[in-house]
Each structure stands twice: as C-alpha cells, then as structure tokens.
Short mmCIF file of C-alpha atoms and ligand atoms in Angstrom, two decimals:
data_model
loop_
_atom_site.label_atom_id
_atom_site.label_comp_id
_atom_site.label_asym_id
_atom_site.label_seq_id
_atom_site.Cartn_x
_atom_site.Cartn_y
_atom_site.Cartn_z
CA UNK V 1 -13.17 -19.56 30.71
CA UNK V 2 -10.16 -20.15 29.04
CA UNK V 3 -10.67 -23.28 27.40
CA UNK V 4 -7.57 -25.23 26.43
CA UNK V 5 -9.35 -28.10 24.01
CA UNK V 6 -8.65 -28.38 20.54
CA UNK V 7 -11.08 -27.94 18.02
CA UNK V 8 -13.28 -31.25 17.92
CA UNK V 9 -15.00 -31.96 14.76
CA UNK V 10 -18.49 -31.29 15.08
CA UNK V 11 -18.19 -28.96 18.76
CA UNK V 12 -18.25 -25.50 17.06
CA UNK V 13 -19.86 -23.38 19.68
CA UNK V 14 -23.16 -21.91 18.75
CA UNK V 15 -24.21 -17.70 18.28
CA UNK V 16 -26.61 -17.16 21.39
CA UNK V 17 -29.91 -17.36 19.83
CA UNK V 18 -31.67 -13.90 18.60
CA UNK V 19 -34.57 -14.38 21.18
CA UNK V 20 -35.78 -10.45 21.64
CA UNK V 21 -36.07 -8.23 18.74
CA UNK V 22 -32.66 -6.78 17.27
CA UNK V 23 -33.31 -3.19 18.00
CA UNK V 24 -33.98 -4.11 21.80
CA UNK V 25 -30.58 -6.43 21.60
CA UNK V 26 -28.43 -3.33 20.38
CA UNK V 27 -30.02 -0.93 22.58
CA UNK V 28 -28.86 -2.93 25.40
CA UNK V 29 -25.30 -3.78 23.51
CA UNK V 30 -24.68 -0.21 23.11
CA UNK V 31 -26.14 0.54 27.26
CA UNK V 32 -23.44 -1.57 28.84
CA UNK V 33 -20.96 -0.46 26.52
CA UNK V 34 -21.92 3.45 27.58
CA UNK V 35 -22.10 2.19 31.47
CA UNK V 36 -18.42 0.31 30.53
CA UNK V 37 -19.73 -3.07 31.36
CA UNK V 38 -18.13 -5.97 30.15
CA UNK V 39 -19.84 -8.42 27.08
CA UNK V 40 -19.44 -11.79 27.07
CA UNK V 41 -19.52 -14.81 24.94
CA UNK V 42 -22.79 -15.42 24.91
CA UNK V 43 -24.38 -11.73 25.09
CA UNK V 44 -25.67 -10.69 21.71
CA UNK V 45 -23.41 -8.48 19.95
CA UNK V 46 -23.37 -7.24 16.44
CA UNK V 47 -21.58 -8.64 13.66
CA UNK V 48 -18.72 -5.63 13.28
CA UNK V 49 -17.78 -5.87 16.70
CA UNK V 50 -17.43 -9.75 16.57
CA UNK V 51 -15.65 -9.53 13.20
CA UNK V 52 -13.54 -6.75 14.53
CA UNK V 53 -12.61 -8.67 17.87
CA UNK V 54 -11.73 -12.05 15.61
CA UNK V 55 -9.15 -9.89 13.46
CA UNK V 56 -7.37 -8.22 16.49
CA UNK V 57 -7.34 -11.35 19.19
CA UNK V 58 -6.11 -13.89 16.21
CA UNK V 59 -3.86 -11.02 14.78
CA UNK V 60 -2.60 -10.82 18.51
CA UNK V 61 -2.58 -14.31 19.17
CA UNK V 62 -0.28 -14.85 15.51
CA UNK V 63 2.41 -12.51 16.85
CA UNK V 64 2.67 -13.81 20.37
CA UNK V 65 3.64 -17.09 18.80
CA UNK V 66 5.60 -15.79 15.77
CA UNK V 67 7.37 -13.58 18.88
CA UNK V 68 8.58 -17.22 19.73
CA UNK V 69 11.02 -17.37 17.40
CA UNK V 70 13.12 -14.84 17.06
CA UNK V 71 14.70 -14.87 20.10
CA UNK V 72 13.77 -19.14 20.27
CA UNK V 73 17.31 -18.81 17.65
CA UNK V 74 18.87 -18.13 21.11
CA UNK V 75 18.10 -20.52 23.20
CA UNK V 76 20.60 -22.79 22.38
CA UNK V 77 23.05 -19.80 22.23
CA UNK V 78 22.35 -18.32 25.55
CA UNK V 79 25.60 -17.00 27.75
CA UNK V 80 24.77 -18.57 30.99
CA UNK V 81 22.75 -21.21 32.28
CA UNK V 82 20.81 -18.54 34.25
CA UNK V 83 20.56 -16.91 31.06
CA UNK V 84 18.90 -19.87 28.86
CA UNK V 85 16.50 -20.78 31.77
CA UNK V 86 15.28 -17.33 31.90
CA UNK V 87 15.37 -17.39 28.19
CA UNK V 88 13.27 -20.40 28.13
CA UNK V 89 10.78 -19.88 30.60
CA UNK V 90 10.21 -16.05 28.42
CA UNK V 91 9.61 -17.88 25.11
CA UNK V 92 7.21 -20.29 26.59
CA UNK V 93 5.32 -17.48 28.13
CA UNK V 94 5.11 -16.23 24.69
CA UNK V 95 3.70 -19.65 23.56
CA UNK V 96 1.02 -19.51 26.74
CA UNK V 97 -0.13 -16.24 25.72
CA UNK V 98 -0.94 -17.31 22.20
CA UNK V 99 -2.75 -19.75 23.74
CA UNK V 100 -4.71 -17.49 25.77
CA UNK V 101 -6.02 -15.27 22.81
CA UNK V 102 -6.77 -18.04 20.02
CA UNK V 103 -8.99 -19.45 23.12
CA UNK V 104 -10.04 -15.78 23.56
CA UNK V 105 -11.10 -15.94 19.81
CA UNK V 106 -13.32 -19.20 19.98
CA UNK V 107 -15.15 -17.62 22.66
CA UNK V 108 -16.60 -15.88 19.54
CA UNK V 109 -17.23 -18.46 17.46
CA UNK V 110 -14.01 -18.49 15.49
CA UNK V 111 -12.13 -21.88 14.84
CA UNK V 112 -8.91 -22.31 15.95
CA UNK V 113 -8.13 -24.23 12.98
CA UNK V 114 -9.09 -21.12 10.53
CA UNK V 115 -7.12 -19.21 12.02
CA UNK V 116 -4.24 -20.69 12.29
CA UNK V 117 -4.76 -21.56 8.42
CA UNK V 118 -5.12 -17.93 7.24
CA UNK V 119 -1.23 -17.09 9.34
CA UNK V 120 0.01 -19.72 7.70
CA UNK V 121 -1.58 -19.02 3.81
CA UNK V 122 -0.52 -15.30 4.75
CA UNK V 123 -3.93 -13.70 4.38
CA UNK V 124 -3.69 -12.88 8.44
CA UNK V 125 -1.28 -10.58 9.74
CA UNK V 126 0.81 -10.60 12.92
CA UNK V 127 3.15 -7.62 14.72
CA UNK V 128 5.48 -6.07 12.02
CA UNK V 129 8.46 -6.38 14.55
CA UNK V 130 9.09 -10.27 14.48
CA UNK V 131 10.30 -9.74 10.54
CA UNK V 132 13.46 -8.57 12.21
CA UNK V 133 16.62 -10.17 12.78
CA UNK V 134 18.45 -10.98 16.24
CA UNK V 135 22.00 -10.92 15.20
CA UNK V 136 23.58 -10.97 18.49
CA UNK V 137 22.59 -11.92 21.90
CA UNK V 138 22.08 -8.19 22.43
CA UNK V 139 18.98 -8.26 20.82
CA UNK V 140 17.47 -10.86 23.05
CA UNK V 141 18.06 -8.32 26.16
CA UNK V 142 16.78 -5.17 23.52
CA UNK V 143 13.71 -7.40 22.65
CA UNK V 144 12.72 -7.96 25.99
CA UNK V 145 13.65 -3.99 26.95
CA UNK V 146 11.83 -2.76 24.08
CA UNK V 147 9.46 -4.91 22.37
CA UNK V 148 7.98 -6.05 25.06
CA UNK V 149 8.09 -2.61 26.80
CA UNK V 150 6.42 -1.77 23.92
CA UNK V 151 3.75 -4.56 23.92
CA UNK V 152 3.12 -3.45 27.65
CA UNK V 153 1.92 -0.05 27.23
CA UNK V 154 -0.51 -1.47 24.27
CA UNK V 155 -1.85 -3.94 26.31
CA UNK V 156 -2.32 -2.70 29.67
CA UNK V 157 -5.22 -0.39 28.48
CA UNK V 158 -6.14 -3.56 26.83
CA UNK V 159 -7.10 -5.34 30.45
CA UNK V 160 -10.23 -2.58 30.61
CA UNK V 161 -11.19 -4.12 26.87
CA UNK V 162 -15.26 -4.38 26.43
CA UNK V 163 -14.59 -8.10 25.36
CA UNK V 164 -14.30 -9.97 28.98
CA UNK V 165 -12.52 -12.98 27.77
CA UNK V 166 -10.12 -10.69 26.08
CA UNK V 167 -9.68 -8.17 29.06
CA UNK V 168 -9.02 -11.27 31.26
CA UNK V 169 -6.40 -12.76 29.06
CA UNK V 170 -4.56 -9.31 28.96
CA UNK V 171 -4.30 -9.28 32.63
CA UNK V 172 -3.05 -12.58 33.05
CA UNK V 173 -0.38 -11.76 29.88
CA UNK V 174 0.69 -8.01 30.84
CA UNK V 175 1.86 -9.40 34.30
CA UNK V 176 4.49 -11.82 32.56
CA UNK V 177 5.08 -9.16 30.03
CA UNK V 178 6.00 -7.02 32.93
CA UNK V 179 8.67 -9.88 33.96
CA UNK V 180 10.04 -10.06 30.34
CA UNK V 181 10.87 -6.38 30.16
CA UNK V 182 13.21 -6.46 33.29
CA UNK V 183 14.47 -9.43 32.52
CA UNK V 184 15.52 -7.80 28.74
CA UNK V 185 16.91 -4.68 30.43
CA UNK V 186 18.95 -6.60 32.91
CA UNK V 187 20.66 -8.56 30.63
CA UNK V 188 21.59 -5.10 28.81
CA UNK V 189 22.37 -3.85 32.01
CA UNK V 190 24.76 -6.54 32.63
CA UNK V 191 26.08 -5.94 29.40
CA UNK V 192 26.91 -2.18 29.91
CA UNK V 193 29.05 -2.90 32.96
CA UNK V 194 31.18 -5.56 30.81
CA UNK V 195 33.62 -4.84 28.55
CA UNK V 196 33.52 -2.26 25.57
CA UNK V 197 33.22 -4.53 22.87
CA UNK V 198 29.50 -5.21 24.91
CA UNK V 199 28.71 -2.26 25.27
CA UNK V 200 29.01 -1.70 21.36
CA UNK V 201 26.86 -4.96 20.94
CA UNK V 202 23.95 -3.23 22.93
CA UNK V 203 24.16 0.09 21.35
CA UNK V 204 24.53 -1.30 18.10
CA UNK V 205 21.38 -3.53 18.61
CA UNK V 206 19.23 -0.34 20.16
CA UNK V 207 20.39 1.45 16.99
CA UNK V 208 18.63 -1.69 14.77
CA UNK V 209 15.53 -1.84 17.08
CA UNK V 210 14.31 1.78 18.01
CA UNK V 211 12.55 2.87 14.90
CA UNK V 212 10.23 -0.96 14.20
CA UNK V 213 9.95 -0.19 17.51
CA UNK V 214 8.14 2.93 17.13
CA UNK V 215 5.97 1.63 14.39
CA UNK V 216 4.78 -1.44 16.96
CA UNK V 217 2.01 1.07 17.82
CA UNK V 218 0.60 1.27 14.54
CA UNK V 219 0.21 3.99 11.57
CA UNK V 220 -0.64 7.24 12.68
CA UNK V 221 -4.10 8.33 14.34
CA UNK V 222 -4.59 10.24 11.13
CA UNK V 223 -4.04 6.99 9.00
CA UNK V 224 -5.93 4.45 11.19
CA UNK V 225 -9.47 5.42 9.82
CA UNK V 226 -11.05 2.00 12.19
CA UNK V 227 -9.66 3.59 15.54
CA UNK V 228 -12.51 5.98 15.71
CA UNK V 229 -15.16 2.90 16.11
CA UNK V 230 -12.71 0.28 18.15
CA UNK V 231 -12.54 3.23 20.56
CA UNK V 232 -16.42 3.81 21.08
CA UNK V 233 -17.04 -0.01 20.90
CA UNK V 234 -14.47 -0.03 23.90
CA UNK V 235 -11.81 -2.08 22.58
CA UNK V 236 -8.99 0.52 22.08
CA UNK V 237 -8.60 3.22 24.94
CA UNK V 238 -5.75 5.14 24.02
CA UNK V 239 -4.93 6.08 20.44
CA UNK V 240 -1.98 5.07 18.75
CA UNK V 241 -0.13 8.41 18.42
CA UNK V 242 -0.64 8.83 22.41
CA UNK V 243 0.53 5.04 23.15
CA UNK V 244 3.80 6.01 21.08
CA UNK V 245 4.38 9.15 22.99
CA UNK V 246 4.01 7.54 26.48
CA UNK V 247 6.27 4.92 25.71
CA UNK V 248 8.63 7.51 24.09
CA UNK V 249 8.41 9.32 27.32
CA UNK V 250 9.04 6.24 29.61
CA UNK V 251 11.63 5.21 27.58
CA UNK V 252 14.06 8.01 27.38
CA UNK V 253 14.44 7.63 30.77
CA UNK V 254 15.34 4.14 31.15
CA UNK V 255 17.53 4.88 28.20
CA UNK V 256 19.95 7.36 30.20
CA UNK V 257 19.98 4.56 33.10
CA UNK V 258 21.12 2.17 30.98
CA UNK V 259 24.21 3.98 29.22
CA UNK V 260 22.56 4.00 25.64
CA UNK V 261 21.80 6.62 23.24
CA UNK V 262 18.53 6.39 21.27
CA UNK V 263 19.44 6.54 17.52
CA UNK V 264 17.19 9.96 16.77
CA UNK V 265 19.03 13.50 16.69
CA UNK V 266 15.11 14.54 16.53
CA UNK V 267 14.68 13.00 20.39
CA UNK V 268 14.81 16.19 22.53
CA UNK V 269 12.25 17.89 25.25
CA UNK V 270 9.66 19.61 24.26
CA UNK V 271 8.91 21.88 27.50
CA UNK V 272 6.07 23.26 25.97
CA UNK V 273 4.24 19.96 25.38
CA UNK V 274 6.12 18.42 28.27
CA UNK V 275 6.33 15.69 26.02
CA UNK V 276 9.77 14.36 23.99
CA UNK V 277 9.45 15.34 20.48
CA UNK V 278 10.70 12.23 18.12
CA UNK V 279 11.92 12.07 14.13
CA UNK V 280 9.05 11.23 11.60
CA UNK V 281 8.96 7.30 11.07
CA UNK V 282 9.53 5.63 7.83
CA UNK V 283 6.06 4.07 7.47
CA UNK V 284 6.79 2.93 4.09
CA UNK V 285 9.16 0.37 5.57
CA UNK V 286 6.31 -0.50 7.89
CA UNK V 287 3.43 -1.23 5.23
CA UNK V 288 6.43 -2.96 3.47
CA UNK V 289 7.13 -5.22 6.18
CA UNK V 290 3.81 -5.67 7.32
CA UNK V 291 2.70 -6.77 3.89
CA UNK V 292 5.46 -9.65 3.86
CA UNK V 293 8.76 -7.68 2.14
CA UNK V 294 10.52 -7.44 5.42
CA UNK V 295 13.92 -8.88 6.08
CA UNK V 296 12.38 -12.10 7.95
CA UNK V 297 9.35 -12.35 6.59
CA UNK V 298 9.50 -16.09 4.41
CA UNK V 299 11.56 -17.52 7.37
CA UNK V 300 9.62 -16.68 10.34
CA UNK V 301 6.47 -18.00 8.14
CA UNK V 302 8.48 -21.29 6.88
CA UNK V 303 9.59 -22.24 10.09
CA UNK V 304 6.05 -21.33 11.91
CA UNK V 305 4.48 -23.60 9.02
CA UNK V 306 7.39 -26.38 9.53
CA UNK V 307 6.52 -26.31 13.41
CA UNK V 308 2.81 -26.66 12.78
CA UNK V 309 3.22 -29.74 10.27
CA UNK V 310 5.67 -31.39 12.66
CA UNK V 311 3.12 -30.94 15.28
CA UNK V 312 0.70 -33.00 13.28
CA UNK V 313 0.66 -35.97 15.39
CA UNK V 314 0.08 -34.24 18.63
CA UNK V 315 -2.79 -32.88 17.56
CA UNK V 316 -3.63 -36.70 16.16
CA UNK V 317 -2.63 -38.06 19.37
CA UNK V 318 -4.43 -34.94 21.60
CA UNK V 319 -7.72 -35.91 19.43
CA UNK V 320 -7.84 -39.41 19.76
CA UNK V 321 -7.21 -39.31 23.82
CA UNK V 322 -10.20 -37.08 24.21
CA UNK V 323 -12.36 -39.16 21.55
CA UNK V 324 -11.28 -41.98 23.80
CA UNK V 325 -12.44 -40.22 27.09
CA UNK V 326 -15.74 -39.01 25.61
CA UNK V 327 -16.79 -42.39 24.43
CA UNK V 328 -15.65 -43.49 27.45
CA UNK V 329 -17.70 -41.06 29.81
CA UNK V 330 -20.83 -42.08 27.11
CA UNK V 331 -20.63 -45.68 28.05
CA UNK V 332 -20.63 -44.89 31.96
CA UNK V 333 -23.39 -42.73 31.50
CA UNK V 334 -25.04 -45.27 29.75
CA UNK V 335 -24.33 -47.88 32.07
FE1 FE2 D 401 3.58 -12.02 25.06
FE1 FE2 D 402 6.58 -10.91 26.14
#
C-alpha cells in the first residue's frame, strides 16, 4: 500500500472514474462513513474530504520531517554512544514516518513533488513546535517526553481515521512514537539522578517546552470552526480541547515521577471535574509562530530547503535506475 517510488513523470495516479450517478456515490460515501467503514484510494469520495485529507497528511508529513532537525543538531553532540545510537535510530524514524504520510497523500492523487514545493515556498504549514530551539541536550530527552507524548495522544485516535491508508500509517508510526517517548523520559530520568547542575538543565528545559507544548493540540474547540466536519467525516475523533486535557492529565503524573515541576501556578486538581485545571495559553504566540515569526522559523526552513537541493542527485540517480529497469522489463516483455 505504501508505495515508496518517487514521482515518475507521466505516472500520476488517476480519480476512480464517476461510473454511477453522484447522488448514489455520496449516499454510499456517507453509509460507510455512518457504519465506520474504512474508504480507500480508489472509492469515490467528494472533493472536501480529499482536499481536507491532502492538507492534514502533507501538513503531517512536513512536520515529521521538519521534527528531524531539531534534535538532528544533537546527534553529533550526544553524551554517550548509547545515547547517539538511540538518538539516531529516533530521528530516522522521524524521516520513515514522513515517508509514510507523503505516500499516504499520493494515495489521493496528490504529487509528492507539490507538496514538498509548497513547505518549502512556505504556503504549507507544519507543527508549530519545531520553530523552537534545543539549547541543551535536555531538550532532546524533553522532546522525546513531551512532544512526542504529545504527538501520541493526537495520533492514536488517528489509527481509527476514515482514510485507510492514513489509519494504517498511524499504526505503524504511533508504535515507534511510543518508543521515542520512553526513550525521551529516560534520558531525563537519568538526568535527575545526576548531579544538580542536571537537574537544573531538565527543569530549565521543561520550563521552555510546556506551554508550545500545550498549543501542539491546536487552537481551541471554540476557534477551530473545520473540527465540526473532520469529526463527522471521521478523520478527527477527539476534539482538541479534550486531547489537551488528557495529555494534561497523563502528564502531571509522569511529571511528579520524574522530579520536575510543570511551569503553571494555574496546574492544580479540579475534584469537581476530576480533571487538572491548566493557565490560559498564549495563542497569539502560537498564530505567530505558526505563521513563520517564531524563533526558528527561517532556519528550520533554510536548512530543510538546503537538504532537499543537496538531495538533487539522488533523486536524479533514483529516477534514472528505475527508467533503466522499466525499459528494461519493456524489452523482455517484448522479447
Ligand atoms: Fe514521528
Ligand atoms: Fe517521534
């Protein structure tokens, strides 16, 4: 399913034909959506939920490989050996599961090549949370804690997504995801039973992280006027507000395990709710960052654009081998 080719000239996939009549084709769209079937590639759907689907893989697909590179600045920098190779193998997951989703995407038609233009002209946007900096090796262990703790509980409702290709690919990513958040809170674990100056490091980079953390779920329910539909097409199961809370709830928790204290005086119980109450989030500095005035922002882009024109002559080099095999399976056919 998950196709790994590049984008041949001339191979775009082609829209199942519109062989019954269209009200018959979303009658039966909108019956396996209300039985919670899956739809795939080739089942007729209409144009919003295509379009919609597009935005959110590729806008997925952009952060898991912008997510490379913050914490890529520290593989070179890692403590231990053990450290770097579990470093490595994380950020190459990361690069796998952006490779999942933009193959995800041309299941519906999209090219891979669009895509990846409109990250790199900035008219596509990817996670907020890869604008920020990792100034110490703290925030490796705090991304992996956090971010990716974070990325777990939006994804795992994610697997039961209408979209098969895209439900599959989030089952496959959630279980590395799951290794990348223990791996991020034992290094901080191993951290807090060091020395002092450590455990300032850690508590210093929780301080930095916690809020963009928070906003990883997205604007509020009441600002997020497209949730209503993505959530009766199927795509989105839990709102944002409710994502947020359950990984507010989950988190507090793992917090007091690990020695830390979350940066909000506003954090406390809430019996009556039985949820934790939090501090109102700056979403100014969200839309800010979101809309390319964050503190990373021109770097993460330069050096994703730098990577891609470097890569130039793989993608040559991948294009000509399988030009070469194609002609070459032509002539045996022919034969
Ligand atoms: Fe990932
Ligand atoms: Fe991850």
């Amino acid at each position: 399913m998950y196709t790994q080719s590049l984008d041949l000239p001339g191979q775009a996939q082609q829209a199942a034909p519109i062989t019954a009549d269209l009200a018959e084709q979303q009658a039966a769209f909108d019956a396996r959506i209300a039985e919670d079937g899956k739809i795939e590639p080739m089942d007729w759907m209409p144009d919003a939920y295509r379009k919609t689907l597009v935005r959110q893989i590729s806008q997925h697909a952009h952060s898991e490989i912008v997510g490379m590179l913050p914490e890529g600045n520290w593989i070179s920098r890692a403590p231990s050996l053990k450290r770097k190779a579990i470093l490595l193998a994380k950020v190459q997951d990361e690069g796998g599961h952006g490779l999942y989703l933009y193959s995800a995407a041309e299941t519906l038609n999209a090219s891979r090549d669009d895509l990846v233009d409109a990250l790199h002209t900035g008219r596509a946007k990817y996670s907020s949370i890869f604008n920020y900096p990792t100034l110490t090796w703290a925030d490796v262990g705090v991304i992996g804690w956090l971010v990716d703790g974070a990325a777990i509980m939006n994804q795992i409702p994610l697997c039961r997504c209408s979209y098969g290709p895209y439900a599959r690919a989030m089952i496959r990513i959630c279980k590395e995801e799951s290794f990348h958040q223990r791996q991020g809170f034992d290094a901080l674990l191993a951290m807090m039973r060091g020395t002092e100056a450590q455990r300032e490091m850690v508590q210093d980079a929780v301080d930095r992280w916690w809020f963009p953390v928070l906003m990883m779920f997205g604007p509020p329910d009441a600002a997020s006027p497209n949730s209503t539909q993505t959530m009766a097409w199927g795509i989105k199961r839990i709102s944002n507000d409710d994502l947020r809370q359950k990984f507010v709830d989950a988190t507090v928790e793992q917090a007091k395990v690990l020695g830390v204290t979350l940066p909000d005086p506003g954090l406390v119980w809430n019996a009556e709710r039985r949820h934790y109450d939090y501090s109102p989030l700056d979403w100014e500095e969200f839309w800010r960052v979101i809309n390319g005035d964050g503190p990373c922002n021109r770097e993460r882009l330069a050096t994703r654009v730098k990577a891609h024109e470097d890569g130039a002559w793989v993608r040559e080099a991948a294009l000509a081998h399988a030009e070469k095999h194609a002609n070459r399976a032509t002539a045996a056919k022919a034969a």
